Amino acid sequence: MQTDWDSRRVPTRTGNSELGWQHFSRSHGITSCRLINAALKGKPDKLSDQQRNLEYWGSAIKNGRQADFVVKVRYAKTTDDGRYEVPGAKGKAGVITAYCRGCGNVRHGSTNLLRGLPRADFHLQNPEAGPAKSA
């Protein structure tokens, strides 16, 4: 569970092939919690649906190459389409997906800078959080 600068508690659920960790780690090649956590350390960069759909943007830098990524969050009990509902009175769907913006389509075999980033080999930056810090 991560908390953004507006004190929203955002879970990253295991999920399935359509949403959550299983979706974005397999379909979009983001296999590091550090990328998700870095993006959520700030305020949402885009809000819609009465502030229930949130987008957090971040950047990863590896060997001098920058990869921008998006983390999409549903801050409501149900998903947009109503197919999924989380338990509990205060439950939130949380991280729906995360993907690299402009890195190519992983599903079709294009290169993705975020896939398999070594732990000590990249820097994370959230535009709201200031300069990049080693991760």
Coordinates of C-alpha atoms in Angstrom, one line a residue:
M1 CA 0.0 0.0 0.0
Q2 CA 1.4 3.4 -1.0
T3 CA 0.3 6.8 0.1
D4 CA 0.4 9.8 -2.3
W5 CA 1.0 13.4 -1.3
D6 CA -2.8 13.9 -1.0
S7 CA -2.9 11.1 1.6
R8 CA -4.7 8.7 -0.7
R9 CA -3.8 5.1 0.2
V10 CA -3.4 3.2 -3.0
P11 CA -3.1 -0.6 -3.1
T12 CA -1.4 -2.6 -5.8
R13 CA -3.4 -5.8 -6.0
T14 CA -2.3 -9.1 -7.5
G15 CA -5.1 -8.9 -10.0
N16 CA -5.4 -11.0 -13.1
S17 CA -4.8 -10.7 -16.9
E18 CA -7.0 -7.5 -17.0
L19 CA -5.8 -5.4 -14.1
G20 CA -3.3 -5.3 -11.3
W21 CA 0.2 -6.7 -10.9
Q22 CA -0.4 -9.7 -13.1
H23 CA -1.7 -7.5 -15.9
F24 CA 1.0 -4.9 -16.1
S25 CA 3.9 -7.1 -15.3
R26 CA 3.1 -9.6 -18.0
S27 CA 1.4 -7.3 -20.7
H28 CA 3.5 -4.2 -20.2
G29 CA 6.8 -5.5 -18.8
I30 CA 6.9 -3.5 -15.6
T31 CA 8.3 -5.9 -13.0
S32 CA 9.6 -3.5 -10.4
C33 CA 7.6 -2.2 -7.4
R34 CA 10.1 0.7 -7.4
L35 CA 8.6 2.1 -10.5
I36 CA 5.1 2.0 -9.1
N37 CA 6.2 3.4 -5.8
A38 CA 8.2 6.3 -7.5
A39 CA 5.2 7.4 -9.5
L40 CA 2.9 7.4 -6.5
K41 CA 5.3 9.6 -4.5
G42 CA 3.6 12.8 -5.6
K43 CA 0.3 14.2 -6.7
P44 CA -1.7 12.7 -9.6
D45 CA -0.7 14.2 -12.9
K46 CA -4.2 13.6 -14.4
L47 CA -7.6 13.2 -12.7
S48 CA -11.0 12.3 -14.2
D49 CA -14.4 10.8 -13.3
Q50 CA -14.8 13.0 -10.2
Q51 CA -11.2 12.2 -9.1
R52 CA -11.7 8.5 -9.1
N53 CA -9.5 7.8 -12.1
L54 CA -5.9 9.0 -11.4
E55 CA -2.7 8.9 -13.5
Y56 CA 0.7 9.3 -12.0
W57 CA 3.6 9.9 -14.3
G58 CA 7.3 9.1 -13.7
S59 CA 10.6 8.5 -15.5
A60 CA 13.3 5.9 -15.3
I61 CA 16.8 6.5 -16.6
K62 CA 19.0 3.6 -17.6
N63 CA 22.4 4.0 -19.3
G64 CA 21.5 7.6 -20.2
R65 CA 18.2 6.7 -21.8
Q66 CA 15.0 8.0 -20.3
A67 CA 11.8 6.0 -20.3
D68 CA 8.6 7.7 -19.2
F69 CA 5.9 5.6 -17.6
V70 CA 2.3 6.0 -16.4
V71 CA 0.6 4.3 -13.5
K72 CA -3.2 4.3 -13.7
V73 CA -5.2 4.1 -10.5
R74 CA -8.9 3.6 -9.8
Y75 CA -9.6 5.3 -6.5
A76 CA -13.1 3.9 -6.0
K77 CA -14.7 0.6 -4.8
T78 CA -15.5 -0.6 -8.3
T79 CA -13.8 -0.4 -11.7
D80 CA -15.1 1.9 -14.4
D81 CA -17.0 -0.9 -16.1
G82 CA -18.4 -2.2 -12.8
R83 CA -17.0 -5.7 -13.4
Y84 CA -14.8 -5.7 -10.3
E85 CA -15.6 -4.6 -6.8
V86 CA -13.3 -4.7 -3.8
P87 CA -14.4 -5.8 -0.4
G88 CA -14.7 -3.6 2.7
A89 CA -16.4 -0.2 3.2
K90 CA -13.2 1.8 2.5
G91 CA -11.7 -0.5 -0.2
K92 CA -10.2 1.0 -3.3
A93 CA -9.5 -0.9 -6.6
G94 CA -6.0 0.7 -6.6
V95 CA -3.4 0.3 -9.4
I96 CA -5.2 -0.9 -12.5
T97 CA -2.2 -0.8 -14.9
A98 CA 1.2 0.7 -15.5
Y99 CA 3.0 1.1 -18.8
C100 CA 5.9 2.7 -20.5
R101 CA 4.9 5.7 -22.6
G102 CA 6.6 5.7 -26.0
C103 CA 8.7 2.6 -25.4
G104 CA 7.0 0.4 -28.0
N105 CA 4.3 -2.2 -27.6
V106 CA 5.5 -5.2 -25.5
R107 CA 2.7 -7.4 -26.7
H108 CA 4.1 -7.2 -30.2
G109 CA 7.7 -7.7 -29.3
S110 CA 9.0 -4.2 -29.4
T111 CA 11.8 -3.1 -27.1
N112 CA 10.8 -1.8 -23.7
L113 CA 13.3 0.1 -21.6
L114 CA 11.5 -0.8 -18.4
R115 CA 11.5 -4.6 -18.8
G116 CA 14.0 -6.2 -16.5
L117 CA 15.8 -3.1 -15.2
P118 CA 18.6 -4.2 -12.9
R119 CA 18.2 -2.8 -9.4
A120 CA 21.4 -0.7 -9.2
D121 CA 21.4 0.4 -12.9
F122 CA 18.6 3.0 -13.0
H123 CA 17.4 6.2 -11.5
L124 CA 13.8 7.1 -10.8
Q125 CA 12.3 10.5 -11.1
N126 CA 8.9 11.9 -10.3
P127 CA 8.5 15.4 -11.7
E128 CA 6.8 16.5 -8.5
A129 CA 9.5 15.1 -6.3
G130 CA 12.4 17.1 -7.7
P131 CA 15.7 15.7 -9.0
A132 CA 16.3 12.0 -9.8
K133 CA 17.5 9.8 -6.9
S134 CA 19.3 6.5 -7.2
A135 CA 17.1 3.6 -6.6

